[in-house]
Amino acid sequence: MARAFDPGYCDPRFADLCETAPDGATYPPTDFRVEWGPVFHRGRLDGTARVLVIGQDPAVHETVCRRILCGEAGRRVQGLLAKLGITRSYVMINASLYSWLKRDEMPFMARPAITAYRNRWIDAIRAISDIRAVLLLGDAAKTAWDEYAKAAHPPAGLTVRTVIHPTEPHKDAQGDPATEAKLVTRMLEDWNQAVAAVRPRLDGVRDTEASEPAYGVKFRDGELLAIPSADLPAGLPDWMGAEDGWALRTGPGGLRWQITVTVPAAHRITA
Ligand code: URA
């Protein structure tokens, strides 16, 4: 059976953005994992996106897949988009092209050179796509949009919503499972409110009208969705989109120089 894949940066606008991506001169190597290269986007670059999602920075799965939001955060976001009736018509970028090293890189997100390049991405996306809603995942994304809005004056009718970042509960809980469970419940309440506010603004452009139940107090089966193969470069195995937890930062250099990828148990071939 034919298997869809993301053809990449074919449109000259996006090819140019890849060719001119800022490097360590703009993203200091003391704060960003520039040695793994920039990770640009996920989703439609062909003008069919109707929802723009802005995330924070690429993590370890993204570094391997070369598309953003394809680890646990991405699977949660894919489920959130499904509740909006959007299964295909989205495009995602991050506030930061490179992975944050120390987790306190927020001040960089409003720096002029970082902002100017990111704004070129948003302009290029908006130039070819009738974006109806913008979902901002957490504070870095909000900063990215605020900086864009200052420079570009997007139309007042555009629906823009900031939601709690999908992995904020994990980070804020600092290893305490009870706290994390409470923070997940709070996040899902926030996401339910966002769905109620944003979904009606997508009338006429939703990919599906299937009604999705509201989130409960924790994620249920089916609320973490696989990353579609159409979002990933050609040749990536299905398990890279279907599961997370298969890539870890390990080894020498601490959390910097080495990533270990392990095929998940269900996909191992032992013959
Ligand atoms: N991965 C991303 O690409 N962005 C996020 O915000 C989180 C994880």
PDB file of C-alpha atoms and ligand atoms in Angstrom:
ATOM      1  CA  MET A   1       0.000   0.000   0.000  1.00  0.00           C
ATOM      2  CA  ALA A   2       1.192   3.510  -0.779  1.00  0.00           C
ATOM      3  CA  ARG A   3       2.643   5.204   2.245  1.00  0.00           C
ATOM      4  CA  ALA A   4       2.455   8.986   2.461  1.00  0.00           C
ATOM      5  CA  PHE A   5       5.493  11.033   3.430  1.00  0.00           C
ATOM      6  CA  ASP A   6       6.407  14.685   3.811  1.00  0.00           C
ATOM      7  CA  PRO A   7       8.130  15.811   0.601  1.00  0.00           C
ATOM      8  CA  GLY A   8      10.001  18.518   2.508  1.00  0.00           C
ATOM      9  CA  TYR A   9      10.884  22.057   1.577  1.00  0.00           C
ATOM     10  CA  CYS A  10       9.916  22.085  -2.119  1.00  0.00           C
ATOM     11  CA  ASP A  11       8.308  25.522  -2.195  1.00  0.00           C
ATOM     12  CA  PRO A  12      11.096  28.053  -2.860  1.00  0.00           C
ATOM     13  CA  ARG A  13       9.952  30.186   0.097  1.00  0.00           C
ATOM     14  CA  PHE A  14      10.661  27.350   2.516  1.00  0.00           C
ATOM     15  CA  ALA A  15      13.771  26.131   0.687  1.00  0.00           C
ATOM     16  CA  ASP A  16      15.173  29.638   1.091  1.00  0.00           C
ATOM     17  CA  LEU A  17      14.313  29.613   4.802  1.00  0.00           C
ATOM     18  CA  CYS A  18      16.208  26.345   5.214  1.00  0.00           C
ATOM     19  CA  GLU A  19      19.196  27.646   3.269  1.00  0.00           C
ATOM     20  CA  THR A  20      19.398  30.804   5.359  1.00  0.00           C
ATOM     21  CA  ALA A  21      18.699  29.316   8.797  1.00  0.00           C
ATOM     22  CA  PRO A  22      20.571  31.034  11.629  1.00  0.00           C
ATOM     23  CA  ASP A  23      23.460  29.103  13.148  1.00  0.00           C
ATOM     24  CA  GLY A  24      25.511  29.301  16.327  1.00  0.00           C
ATOM     25  CA  ALA A  25      26.223  32.984  15.722  1.00  0.00           C
ATOM     26  CA  THR A  26      22.555  33.666  16.505  1.00  0.00           C
ATOM     27  CA  TYR A  27      21.790  30.727  18.810  1.00  0.00           C
ATOM     28  CA  PRO A  28      24.783  30.594  21.211  1.00  0.00           C
ATOM     29  CA  PRO A  29      26.137  27.031  21.543  1.00  0.00           C
ATOM     30  CA  THR A  30      26.376  27.601  25.308  1.00  0.00           C
ATOM     31  CA  ASP A  31      22.552  27.695  25.415  1.00  0.00           C
ATOM     32  CA  PHE A  32      21.389  25.658  22.417  1.00  0.00           C
ATOM     33  CA  ARG A  33      22.272  22.214  21.045  1.00  0.00           C
ATOM     34  CA  VAL A  34      23.355  23.648  17.692  1.00  0.00           C
ATOM     35  CA  GLU A  35      25.503  20.605  16.930  1.00  0.00           C
ATOM     36  CA  TRP A  36      22.332  18.650  16.029  1.00  0.00           C
ATOM     37  CA  GLY A  37      21.208  21.212  13.462  1.00  0.00           C
ATOM     38  CA  PRO A  38      17.986  23.189  13.173  1.00  0.00           C
ATOM     39  CA  VAL A  39      14.615  21.408  13.088  1.00  0.00           C
ATOM     40  CA  PHE A  40      12.138  23.500  11.147  1.00  0.00           C
ATOM     41  CA  HIS A  41       8.525  22.405  11.123  1.00  0.00           C
ATOM     42  CA  ARG A  42       5.877  19.672  10.874  1.00  0.00           C
ATOM     43  CA  GLY A  43       2.730  19.607   8.754  1.00  0.00           C
ATOM     44  CA  ARG A  44       1.462  21.218   5.591  1.00  0.00           C
ATOM     45  CA  LEU A  45       3.628  23.642   3.629  1.00  0.00           C
ATOM     46  CA  ASP A  46       1.376  23.451   0.566  1.00  0.00           C
ATOM     47  CA  GLY A  47      -1.171  26.123   1.475  1.00  0.00           C
ATOM     48  CA  THR A  48      -3.750  23.735   2.991  1.00  0.00           C
ATOM     49  CA  ALA A  49      -2.985  24.484   6.660  1.00  0.00           C
ATOM     50  CA  ARG A  50      -5.797  26.216   8.542  1.00  0.00           C
ATOM     51  CA  VAL A  51      -4.329  25.996  12.043  1.00  0.00           C
ATOM     52  CA  LEU A  52      -0.839  27.186  12.943  1.00  0.00           C
ATOM     53  CA  VAL A  53       0.653  25.620  16.080  1.00  0.00           C
ATOM     54  CA  ILE A  54       3.707  27.204  17.698  1.00  0.00           C
ATOM     55  CA  GLY A  55       5.701  25.058  20.117  1.00  0.00           C
ATOM     56  CA  GLN A  56       8.867  25.712  22.103  1.00  0.00           C
ATOM     57  CA  ASP A  57      11.977  23.841  20.957  1.00  0.00           C
ATOM     58  CA  PRO A  58      12.836  20.491  19.403  1.00  0.00           C
ATOM     59  CA  ALA A  59      13.582  17.678  21.842  1.00  0.00           C
ATOM     60  CA  VAL A  60      15.258  14.355  21.295  1.00  0.00           C
ATOM     61  CA  HIS A  61      12.728  12.574  19.023  1.00  0.00           C
ATOM     62  CA  GLU A  62      12.506  15.658  16.842  1.00  0.00           C
ATOM     63  CA  THR A  63      16.279  15.666  16.482  1.00  0.00           C
ATOM     64  CA  VAL A  64      16.132  12.167  15.019  1.00  0.00           C
ATOM     65  CA  CYS A  65      12.991  12.586  12.878  1.00  0.00           C
ATOM     66  CA  ARG A  66      13.906  16.088  11.604  1.00  0.00           C
ATOM     67  CA  ARG A  67      10.342  17.266  12.194  1.00  0.00           C
ATOM     68  CA  ILE A  68       9.088  19.118  15.271  1.00  0.00           C
ATOM     69  CA  LEU A  69       6.560  17.957  17.867  1.00  0.00           C
ATOM     70  CA  CYS A  70       6.806  14.253  17.131  1.00  0.00           C
ATOM     71  CA  GLY A  71       7.628  12.866  20.597  1.00  0.00           C
ATOM     72  CA  GLU A  72       5.241  12.752  23.549  1.00  0.00           C
ATOM     73  CA  ALA A  73       4.397  16.477  23.273  1.00  0.00           C
ATOM     74  CA  GLY A  74       3.599  15.993  19.593  1.00  0.00           C
ATOM     75  CA  ARG A  75       1.340  12.990  20.201  1.00  0.00           C
ATOM     76  CA  ARG A  76      -0.574  15.021  22.786  1.00  0.00           C
ATOM     77  CA  VAL A  77      -0.899  17.954  20.368  1.00  0.00           C
ATOM     78  CA  GLN A  78      -2.072  15.628  17.600  1.00  0.00           C
ATOM     79  CA  GLY A  79      -4.895  14.565  19.947  1.00  0.00           C
ATOM     80  CA  LEU A  80      -5.732  18.190  20.751  1.00  0.00           C
ATOM     81  CA  LEU A  81      -5.954  19.032  17.044  1.00  0.00           C
ATOM     82  CA  ALA A  82      -8.271  16.044  16.531  1.00  0.00           C
ATOM     83  CA  LYS A  83     -10.629  17.527  19.147  1.00  0.00           C
ATOM     84  CA  LEU A  84     -10.714  20.649  16.972  1.00  0.00           C
ATOM     85  CA  GLY A  85     -11.641  18.487  13.959  1.00  0.00           C
ATOM     86  CA  ILE A  86      -8.212  19.067  12.412  1.00  0.00           C
ATOM     87  CA  THR A  87      -6.438  15.903  11.324  1.00  0.00           C
ATOM     88  CA  ARG A  88      -4.462  17.199   8.363  1.00  0.00           C
ATOM     89  CA  SER A  89      -4.860  20.965   7.877  1.00  0.00           C
ATOM     90  CA  TYR A  90      -2.205  22.175  10.300  1.00  0.00           C
ATOM     91  CA  VAL A  91       1.346  23.386  10.285  1.00  0.00           C
ATOM     92  CA  MET A  92       3.668  23.653  13.277  1.00  0.00           C
ATOM     93  CA  ILE A  93       6.817  25.619  13.980  1.00  0.00           C
ATOM     94  CA  ASN A  94       8.742  26.121  17.213  1.00  0.00           C
ATOM     95  CA  ALA A  95       9.760  29.364  18.893  1.00  0.00           C
ATOM     96  CA  SER A  96      13.322  28.042  18.771  1.00  0.00           C
ATOM     97  CA  LEU A  97      15.046  26.301  15.853  1.00  0.00           C
ATOM     98  CA  TYR A  98      17.441  24.512  18.187  1.00  0.00           C
ATOM     99  CA  SER A  99      16.975  22.480  21.332  1.00  0.00           C
ATOM    100  CA  TRP A 100      17.306  24.449  24.583  1.00  0.00           C
ATOM    101  CA  LEU A 101      20.230  23.281  26.664  1.00  0.00           C
ATOM    102  CA  LYS A 102      19.531  24.744  30.103  1.00  0.00           C
ATOM    103  CA  ARG A 103      15.749  25.284  30.078  1.00  0.00           C
ATOM    104  CA  ASP A 104      16.100  28.983  30.848  1.00  0.00           C
ATOM    105  CA  GLU A 105      16.528  30.226  27.307  1.00  0.00           C
ATOM    106  CA  MET A 106      13.285  32.244  27.302  1.00  0.00           C
ATOM    107  CA  PRO A 107      15.073  35.628  27.065  1.00  0.00           C
ATOM    108  CA  PHE A 108      16.565  34.563  23.707  1.00  0.00           C
ATOM    109  CA  MET A 109      13.128  34.068  22.187  1.00  0.00           C
ATOM    110  CA  ALA A 110      12.509  37.794  21.743  1.00  0.00           C
ATOM    111  CA  ARG A 111      16.001  38.599  20.437  1.00  0.00           C
ATOM    112  CA  PRO A 112      15.808  40.507  17.141  1.00  0.00           C
ATOM    113  CA  ALA A 113      17.689  38.012  14.921  1.00  0.00           C
ATOM    114  CA  ILE A 114      15.765  35.005  16.286  1.00  0.00           C
ATOM    115  CA  THR A 115      12.476  36.890  15.996  1.00  0.00           C
ATOM    116  CA  ALA A 116      13.163  38.170  12.479  1.00  0.00           C
ATOM    117  CA  TYR A 117      13.902  34.686  11.116  1.00  0.00           C
ATOM    118  CA  ARG A 118      10.909  33.109  12.892  1.00  0.00           C
ATOM    119  CA  ASN A 119       8.687  35.897  11.568  1.00  0.00           C
ATOM    120  CA  ARG A 120       9.788  35.006   8.023  1.00  0.00           C
ATOM    121  CA  TRP A 121       8.433  31.497   8.611  1.00  0.00           C
ATOM    122  CA  ILE A 122       5.103  32.807   9.886  1.00  0.00           C
ATOM    123  CA  ASP A 123       4.860  35.235   6.969  1.00  0.00           C
ATOM    124  CA  ALA A 124       5.653  32.478   4.446  1.00  0.00           C
ATOM    125  CA  ILE A 125       3.039  30.183   5.970  1.00  0.00           C
ATOM    126  CA  ARG A 126       0.414  32.921   6.053  1.00  0.00           C
ATOM    127  CA  ALA A 127       1.268  33.990   2.499  1.00  0.00           C
ATOM    128  CA  ILE A 128       0.137  30.647   1.099  1.00  0.00           C
ATOM    129  CA  SER A 129      -2.356  29.378   3.726  1.00  0.00           C
ATOM    130  CA  ASP A 130      -5.654  30.748   4.988  1.00  0.00           C
ATOM    131  CA  ILE A 131      -4.748  30.336   8.659  1.00  0.00           C
ATOM    132  CA  ARG A 132      -7.887  30.644  10.808  1.00  0.00           C
ATOM    133  CA  ALA A 133      -6.488  29.850  14.239  1.00  0.00           C
ATOM    134  CA  VAL A 134      -3.138  29.959  15.999  1.00  0.00           C
ATOM    135  CA  LEU A 135      -2.446  27.675  18.980  1.00  0.00           C
ATOM    136  CA  LEU A 136       0.429  28.754  21.190  1.00  0.00           C
ATOM    137  CA  LEU A 137       1.951  26.039  23.353  1.00  0.00           C
ATOM    138  CA  GLY A 138       3.248  27.781  26.462  1.00  0.00           C
ATOM    139  CA  ASP A 139       5.226  30.944  27.175  1.00  0.00           C
ATOM    140  CA  ALA A 140       7.923  30.680  24.499  1.00  0.00           C
ATOM    141  CA  ALA A 141       5.243  30.333  21.813  1.00  0.00           C
ATOM    142  CA  LYS A 142       3.329  33.254  23.274  1.00  0.00           C
ATOM    143  CA  THR A 143       6.479  35.377  23.126  1.00  0.00           C
ATOM    144  CA  ALA A 144       7.023  34.277  19.514  1.00  0.00           C
ATOM    145  CA  TRP A 145       3.500  35.337  18.543  1.00  0.00           C
ATOM    146  CA  ASP A 146       3.627  38.611  20.512  1.00  0.00           C
ATOM    147  CA  GLU A 147       6.844  39.532  18.690  1.00  0.00           C
ATOM    148  CA  TYR A 148       5.268  38.593  15.364  1.00  0.00           C
ATOM    149  CA  ALA A 149       2.123  40.593  16.104  1.00  0.00           C
ATOM    150  CA  LYS A 150       4.223  43.686  16.915  1.00  0.00           C
ATOM    151  CA  ALA A 151       5.977  43.468  13.565  1.00  0.00           C
ATOM    152  CA  ALA A 152       3.239  42.178  11.267  1.00  0.00           C
ATOM    153  CA  HIS A 153      -0.104  43.343  12.687  1.00  0.00           C
ATOM    154  CA  PRO A 154      -2.057  40.151  11.918  1.00  0.00           C
ATOM    155  CA  PRO A 155      -5.803  40.622  11.369  1.00  0.00           C
ATOM    156  CA  ALA A 156      -7.847  41.144  14.533  1.00  0.00           C
ATOM    157  CA  GLY A 157     -10.276  38.382  13.454  1.00  0.00           C
ATOM    158  CA  LEU A 158      -7.618  35.666  13.670  1.00  0.00           C
ATOM    159  CA  THR A 159      -8.272  33.347  16.616  1.00  0.00           C
ATOM    160  CA  VAL A 160      -5.158  33.131  18.770  1.00  0.00           C
ATOM    161  CA  ARG A 161      -5.133  30.942  21.875  1.00  0.00           C
ATOM    162  CA  THR A 162      -2.355  30.179  24.342  1.00  0.00           C
ATOM    163  CA  VAL A 163      -2.600  26.789  26.044  1.00  0.00           C
ATOM    164  CA  ILE A 164      -0.484  25.068  28.673  1.00  0.00           C
ATOM    165  CA  HIS A 165       2.496  23.406  26.975  1.00  0.00           C
ATOM    166  CA  PRO A 166       1.917  19.624  26.671  1.00  0.00           C
ATOM    167  CA  THR A 167       4.965  18.650  28.708  1.00  0.00           C
ATOM    168  CA  GLU A 168       4.759  21.451  31.291  1.00  0.00           C
ATOM    169  CA  PRO A 169       3.090  19.154  33.881  1.00  0.00           C
ATOM    170  CA  HIS A 170       6.028  16.750  33.662  1.00  0.00           C
ATOM    171  CA  LYS A 171       8.629  19.511  33.977  1.00  0.00           C
ATOM    172  CA  ASP A 172       6.868  21.330  36.795  1.00  0.00           C
ATOM    173  CA  ALA A 173       6.201  18.158  38.803  1.00  0.00           C
ATOM    174  CA  GLN A 174       9.964  17.493  39.112  1.00  0.00           C
ATOM    175  CA  GLY A 175       9.527  13.754  39.415  1.00  0.00           C
ATOM    176  CA  ASP A 176       6.556  13.731  41.810  1.00  0.00           C
ATOM    177  CA  PRO A 177       3.831  11.575  40.164  1.00  0.00           C
ATOM    178  CA  ALA A 178       0.956  12.933  42.323  1.00  0.00           C
ATOM    179  CA  THR A 179       1.852  16.520  41.432  1.00  0.00           C
ATOM    180  CA  GLU A 180       2.189  15.590  37.777  1.00  0.00           C
ATOM    181  CA  ALA A 181      -1.280  13.978  37.782  1.00  0.00           C
ATOM    182  CA  LYS A 182      -2.795  17.168  39.257  1.00  0.00           C
ATOM    183  CA  LEU A 183      -0.991  19.341  36.725  1.00  0.00           C
ATOM    184  CA  VAL A 184      -2.176  17.116  33.858  1.00  0.00           C
ATOM    185  CA  THR A 185      -5.782  17.527  35.076  1.00  0.00           C
ATOM    186  CA  ARG A 186      -5.310  21.297  35.156  1.00  0.00           C
ATOM    187  CA  MET A 187      -3.803  21.245  31.661  1.00  0.00           C
ATOM    188  CA  LEU A 188      -6.669  19.177  30.267  1.00  0.00           C
ATOM    189  CA  GLU A 189      -9.193  21.641  31.746  1.00  0.00           C
ATOM    190  CA  ASP A 190      -7.285  24.422  29.994  1.00  0.00           C
ATOM    191  CA  TRP A 191      -7.311  22.434  26.733  1.00  0.00           C
ATOM    192  CA  ASN A 192     -11.072  21.770  27.027  1.00  0.00           C
ATOM    193  CA  GLN A 193     -11.640  25.528  27.295  1.00  0.00           C
ATOM    194  CA  ALA A 194      -9.401  26.110  24.282  1.00  0.00           C
ATOM    195  CA  VAL A 195     -11.302  23.521  22.219  1.00  0.00           C
ATOM    196  CA  ALA A 196     -14.625  25.137  23.148  1.00  0.00           C
ATOM    197  CA  ALA A 197     -13.320  28.560  22.088  1.00  0.00           C
ATOM    198  CA  VAL A 198     -11.408  27.594  18.932  1.00  0.00           C
ATOM    199  CA  ARG A 199     -13.475  24.795  17.352  1.00  0.00           C
ATOM    200  CA  PRO A 200     -16.404  27.047  16.320  1.00  0.00           C
ATOM    201  CA  ARG A 201     -13.918  29.358  14.581  1.00  0.00           C
ATOM    202  CA  LEU A 202     -12.995  26.487  12.287  1.00  0.00           C
ATOM    203  CA  ASP A 203     -16.499  26.025  10.851  1.00  0.00           C
ATOM    204  CA  GLY A 204     -16.215  25.119   7.196  1.00  0.00           C
ATOM    205  CA  VAL A 205     -12.523  24.172   7.310  1.00  0.00           C
ATOM    206  CA  ARG A 206     -12.467  21.205   9.712  1.00  0.00           C
ATOM    207  CA  ASP A 207     -11.089  17.949   8.287  1.00  0.00           C
ATOM    208  CA  THR A 208     -13.636  15.914  10.241  1.00  0.00           C
ATOM    209  CA  GLU A 209     -16.933  16.619  11.957  1.00  0.00           C
ATOM    210  CA  ALA A 210     -16.605  13.511  14.139  1.00  0.00           C
ATOM    211  CA  SER A 211     -17.493  14.617  17.651  1.00  0.00           C
ATOM    212  CA  GLU A 212     -14.759  14.020  20.163  1.00  0.00           C
ATOM    213  CA  PRO A 213     -15.490  13.790  23.900  1.00  0.00           C
ATOM    214  CA  ALA A 214     -13.976  16.469  26.143  1.00  0.00           C
ATOM    215  CA  TYR A 215     -10.836  15.520  28.041  1.00  0.00           C
ATOM    216  CA  GLY A 216     -11.340  13.974  31.458  1.00  0.00           C
ATOM    217  CA  VAL A 217      -8.971  14.216  34.413  1.00  0.00           C
ATOM    218  CA  LYS A 218      -6.211  12.299  32.636  1.00  0.00           C
ATOM    219  CA  PHE A 219      -5.363  11.240  29.082  1.00  0.00           C
ATOM    220  CA  ARG A 220      -7.514   8.333  27.916  1.00  0.00           C
ATOM    221  CA  ASP A 221      -6.653   5.704  25.318  1.00  0.00           C
ATOM    222  CA  GLY A 222      -6.846   7.326  21.920  1.00  0.00           C
ATOM    223  CA  GLU A 223      -6.020  10.841  23.125  1.00  0.00           C
ATOM    224  CA  LEU A 224      -2.322  10.519  22.320  1.00  0.00           C
ATOM    225  CA  LEU A 225      -2.248  10.119  18.581  1.00  0.00           C
ATOM    226  CA  ALA A 226       0.409   8.792  16.241  1.00  0.00           C
ATOM    227  CA  ILE A 227       2.267  11.273  14.079  1.00  0.00           C
ATOM    228  CA  PRO A 228       0.961  10.661  10.541  1.00  0.00           C
ATOM    229  CA  SER A 229       3.540   9.295   8.096  1.00  0.00           C
ATOM    230  CA  ALA A 230       2.552  12.231   5.821  1.00  0.00           C
ATOM    231  CA  ASP A 231       4.291  14.514   8.332  1.00  0.00           C
ATOM    232  CA  LEU A 232       7.578  12.604   8.418  1.00  0.00           C
ATOM    233  CA  PRO A 233      10.429  12.367   5.906  1.00  0.00           C
ATOM    234  CA  ALA A 234      10.305   9.471   3.445  1.00  0.00           C
ATOM    235  CA  GLY A 235      11.554   6.187   4.777  1.00  0.00           C
ATOM    236  CA  LEU A 236      11.084   6.714   8.494  1.00  0.00           C
ATOM    237  CA  PRO A 237       9.712   3.530  10.068  1.00  0.00           C
ATOM    238  CA  ASP A 238       6.100   3.725  11.319  1.00  0.00           C
ATOM    239  CA  TRP A 239       7.125   3.143  14.948  1.00  0.00           C
ATOM    240  CA  MET A 240       8.951   6.478  15.025  1.00  0.00           C
ATOM    241  CA  GLY A 241       5.595   8.213  14.619  1.00  0.00           C
ATOM    242  CA  ALA A 242       3.471   5.716  16.496  1.00  0.00           C
ATOM    243  CA  GLU A 243       5.401   5.635  19.760  1.00  0.00           C
ATOM    244  CA  ASP A 244       7.634   7.815  21.862  1.00  0.00           C
ATOM    245  CA  GLY A 245      10.298   7.036  24.432  1.00  0.00           C
ATOM    246  CA  TRP A 246      12.553   5.376  21.837  1.00  0.00           C
ATOM    247  CA  ALA A 247      15.232   8.089  21.911  1.00  0.00           C
ATOM    248  CA  LEU A 248      17.206   9.207  24.958  1.00  0.00           C
ATOM    249  CA  ARG A 249      20.105  11.542  25.502  1.00  0.00           C
ATOM    250  CA  THR A 250      22.862   9.359  26.915  1.00  0.00           C
ATOM    251  CA  GLY A 251      26.559   8.900  27.287  1.00  0.00           C
ATOM    252  CA  PRO A 252      29.540  11.204  27.183  1.00  0.00           C
ATOM    253  CA  GLY A 253      28.767  14.902  27.089  1.00  0.00           C
ATOM    254  CA  GLY A 254      25.839  14.371  29.471  1.00  0.00           C
ATOM    255  CA  LEU A 255      22.697  15.696  27.904  1.00  0.00           C
ATOM    256  CA  ARG A 256      24.417  16.917  24.777  1.00  0.00           C
ATOM    257  CA  TRP A 257      26.550  14.750  22.526  1.00  0.00           C
ATOM    258  CA  GLN A 258      24.861  11.400  22.251  1.00  0.00           C
ATOM    259  CA  ILE A 259      21.369  10.130  21.497  1.00  0.00           C
ATOM    260  CA  THR A 260      20.541   6.447  21.848  1.00  0.00           C
ATOM    261  CA  VAL A 261      17.696   5.136  19.680  1.00  0.00           C
ATOM    262  CA  THR A 262      16.167   1.772  20.616  1.00  0.00           C
ATOM    263  CA  VAL A 263      13.517  -0.011  18.548  1.00  0.00           C
ATOM    264  CA  PRO A 264      10.432  -0.427  20.816  1.00  0.00           C
ATOM    265  CA  ALA A 265       9.776  -4.001  21.940  1.00  0.00           C
ATOM    266  CA  ALA A 266       6.669  -4.428  19.796  1.00  0.00           C
ATOM    267  CA  HIS A 267       8.626  -3.634  16.630  1.00  0.00           C
ATOM    268  CA  ARG A 268      11.760  -5.701  17.187  1.00  0.00           C
ATOM    269  CA  ILE A 269      12.584  -8.376  14.643  1.00  0.00           C
ATOM    270  CA  THR A 270      14.447 -11.249  16.209  1.00  0.00           C
ATOM    271  CA  ALA A 271      14.786 -13.546  13.199  1.00  0.00           C
TER     272      ALA A 271
HETATM  273  N1  URA B   1       9.092  19.182  20.773  1.00  0.00           N
HETATM  274  C1  URA B   1       8.964  20.261  19.971  1.00  0.00           C
HETATM  275  O1  URA B   1       9.347  20.217  18.803  1.00  0.00           O
HETATM  276  N2  URA B   1       8.407  21.358  20.485  1.00  0.00           N
HETATM  277  C2  URA B   1       7.969  21.442  21.731  1.00  0.00           C
HETATM  278  O2  URA B   1       7.460  22.474  22.127  1.00  0.00           O
HETATM  279  C3  URA B   1       8.110  20.303  22.553  1.00  0.00           C
HETATM  280  C4  URA B   1       8.687  19.178  22.048  1.00  0.00           C
END
